[in-house]
Amino acid sequence: MSDNQKISPEEICELYNVKRWGSGYFSVNEKGHLCVLPERREDGPHIDFMEVINEIREQNIAFPAVIRFHDILRSQVKLINMTFREAIKEYDYKGQFFGVYPIKVNQMREVVEEILDAGEPFNHGLEAGSKSELMATLAYNENPNSLTVLNGFKDQEYIKLALLGRKLGRKFIIVVENISEFGLIIKIAQEMKVKPLIGIRAKLTVRGSGRWAESSGERAKFGLTCSEILNGIALLKKNNMADCLKLLHFHTGSQVPDIRIIKDAIAEAGRIYADLYLSGITLEYFDIGGGLGIDYDGSRSANNSSRNYTLQEYALDVVSGVQQICDEVGVPHPNIVSESGRYITAHHSCVITNVVDTIHQTNSSFETGVIADEHILLTNMRESAESLTTDNYQEIFNDAQQAKTDAITAFKLGVVSLEERARIETLYWQVITRISQILAGVDFVPEELQQVEELKASQYLCNFSVFQSAADTWAISQLLPIMPVMRLNEKPQERCSIVDITCDSDGKIDKFISQSGYDKSLLLHAPIKGEDYFIGLFLTGAYQDVMGDMHNLFGRLNEVHIYCDDDDPTDFYIEEVIKGTSAEKVLATMQYNPDMMARQVKKEIDRQIHLGQIQPREGVRLIDFYEECLAGYTYLKF
Ligand SMILES: *Cc1c(COP(=O)(O)O)cnc(C)c1O
């Protein structure tokens, strides 16, 4: 590698914004490999991605794969609890902090168990929003000192299950989302002879901004208006159950980009708390919901993939906001409950995939010589290519763009032949390549010509499905950090976008984080023939981790769970491998019968053997091959 191709760990981190989105968990080592720092310190353990990848390969686990770093999960749980505790101490706030993890953010049992385990010293509990999630909390949250907050729309079964939690001595709090639930809770609690813990979700008028703005505001699907709250309390009083009301909840939507929304919500909900308390309702918990954002693009701004505050500011603003209102009105400081999910899970998992091919626009290579009676558009394009200089490149660029568009129209009308079009395209890409070289040497690039690099960008075909592994980039244009995990001591010089192996033209990623906002292309290395080139999609641990769908019948990925071990020379060990979905399983989910399919194919092969079209030995091998593929991974095999 020559010196001008080299790049230092600091420079490459800067290029991919690693320090900003990585929250201290990611870094690049001297070998040019991406590393995980489970303790967020450069002098702590380093887990080298290439060592992880090599060990995965030794165990014959195929890529693409999800890699989970359990230590990051644990660290995030500790971080949120410690930060709130510090804020409480700093302000001499009288209430305590109770975190509850919303299962819907990442329902994987291993994730939920790890969070509960790491959260045990802090009494970190769970939040459920459906009957299935509630059943999971019954089985998994056994800590009698932590909370289980039950949101979502409820039927009789839901309430019965929640009250079962009370019978088991747990702090299960049923949060009323809808006025009719008061009646149901009163009735079933009386039938089961158990005292419920009740919460209410307030419908605030502050509207979130960001993507989930609709989760709050007057037209939100969830929550009670002020009059509904007062009517519900009257009903509880009539049934001698007003003392069951313990929690006030609101949720402003996920990934709140702007701290002002949080402050506004606290001001409004704080007043509701204070007024209810003054009227004799001894609420104990003030539940601020989720919404604590992640800086996906590293911009620290109020745009949708970022947030303009830190965890510390968030905690300080929440604590001081509630305190101010309480002190002003003279009511006790409630315990603060947070239902933060994204913040805890986003960093812990990533998707590692390899680039399997590259598609270069500019690779069009055909003869460009004159043909007899050629169309004028071809002659013009050739003249443009030949007359291009450093003085006229802007003019030539405009001519070439126009001539290319005209040529396609002319082709469709049958005026330009296939042979002529191939020549025009080749000449066009020669012009673009040359202009790009010229632009590299000039100080000022006119706005129109800034698209040249985008035009030239290649497509890197990666072995994964956007719909399965990066659903949020497709569904809600979530920006995810994407970068190679290797060759990071080498300057990446290929501008490209990412395409997946589904047959869907939406199966692509063409929006990337950059230092100045976002770019339509990403800088990667030119793959070396015969060598793997691994890239990672990061911060995939919240929501999309479990939302992937089976578009094109690509199933769930192989999963590898990593724990840090300071005594091991590599600083890690693989604790568990969960096999991704096999082709037969994906097919069976869609009501196919893989056994019958194999029998059917065998019958056809037998018939061909009988007809003498296939040799018996080959026939047996083909049947085995078909069955092997059925049992195999759904992704490309290399
Ligand atoms: C989804 C959800 C959460 C989690 O929000 P995050 O932004 O991921 O922390 C919390 N509470 C409720 C009611 C939710 O619906």
GROMACS .gro file of N, CA and C and ligand atoms in nm, residues 102 104-105 127 151 201 249 251 254-255 290-291 339-342 543, ligand 1:
model
   66
  102PRO      N    1  -3.957  -0.177   2.759
  102PRO     CA    2  -4.072  -0.215   2.676
  102PRO      C    3  -4.035  -0.331   2.583
  104LYS      N    4  -4.166  -0.463   2.336
  104LYS     CA    5  -4.188  -0.452   2.191
  104LYS      C    6  -4.065  -0.400   2.115
  105VAL      N    7  -3.974  -0.336   2.183
  105VAL     CA    8  -3.859  -0.277   2.115
  105VAL      C    9  -3.762  -0.385   2.065
  127GLU      N   10  -4.209  -0.348   3.054
  127GLU     CA   11  -4.333  -0.287   3.007
  127GLU      C   12  -4.390  -0.378   2.901
  151ASN      N   13  -4.936  -0.142   2.929
  151ASN     CA   14  -5.001  -0.047   2.838
  151ASN      C   15  -5.079  -0.121   2.730
  201ARG      N   16  -5.305   0.690   3.135
  201ARG     CA   17  -5.224   0.754   3.032
  201ARG      C   18  -5.292   0.883   2.992
  249HIS      N   19  -4.910   0.836   3.337
  249HIS     CA   20  -4.822   0.802   3.226
  249HIS      C   21  -4.848   0.888   3.104
  251HIS      N   22  -4.665   0.936   2.680
  251HIS     CA   23  -4.561   0.890   2.587
  251HIS      C   24  -4.569   0.981   2.465
  254SER      N   25  -4.165   0.774   1.982
  254SER     CA   26  -4.027   0.728   1.993
  254SER      C   27  -3.932   0.824   1.924
  255GLN      N   28  -3.804   0.814   1.958
  255GLN     CA   29  -3.698   0.893   1.893
  255GLN      C   30  -3.737   1.041   1.887
  290GLY      N   31  -4.142   0.645   2.669
  290GLY     CA   32  -4.014   0.628   2.598
  290GLY      C   33  -3.978   0.757   2.527
  291GLY      N   34  -3.910   0.746   2.416
  291GLY     CA   35  -3.880   0.863   2.335
  291GLY      C   36  -3.736   0.908   2.339
  339GLU      N   37  -3.979   0.443   3.033
  339GLU     CA   38  -4.003   0.324   2.952
  339GLU      C   39  -3.910   0.323   2.832
  340SER      N   40  -3.788   0.365   2.853
  340SER     CA   41  -3.696   0.377   2.742
  340SER      C   42  -3.657   0.240   2.687
  341GLY      N   43  -3.671   0.223   2.556
  341GLY     CA   44  -3.639   0.094   2.495
  341GLY      C   45  -3.532   0.108   2.389
  342ARG      N   46  -3.555   0.199   2.297
  342ARG     CA   47  -3.460   0.221   2.188
  342ARG      C   48  -3.320   0.252   2.243
  543TYR      N   49  -3.632  -0.224   1.751
  543TYR     CA   50  -3.744  -0.237   1.658
  543TYR      C   51  -3.714  -0.324   1.537
  639LIG     C1   52  -4.289   0.200   2.207
  639LIG     C2   53  -4.313   0.253   2.340
  639LIG     C3   54  -4.207   0.282   2.426
  639LIG     C4   55  -4.063   0.271   2.386
  639LIG     O1   56  -4.019   0.391   2.331
  639LIG     P1   57  -3.865   0.415   2.295
  639LIG     O2   58  -3.867   0.541   2.222
  639LIG     O3   59  -3.818   0.298   2.218
  639LIG     O4   60  -3.789   0.425   2.423
  639LIG     C5   61  -4.239   0.323   2.554
  639LIG     N1   62  -4.368   0.337   2.594
  639LIG     C6   63  -4.472   0.312   2.512
  639LIG     C7   64  -4.609   0.329   2.561
  639LIG     C8   65  -4.448   0.271   2.383
  639LIG     O5   66  -4.552   0.248   2.301
   0.00000   0.00000   0.00000
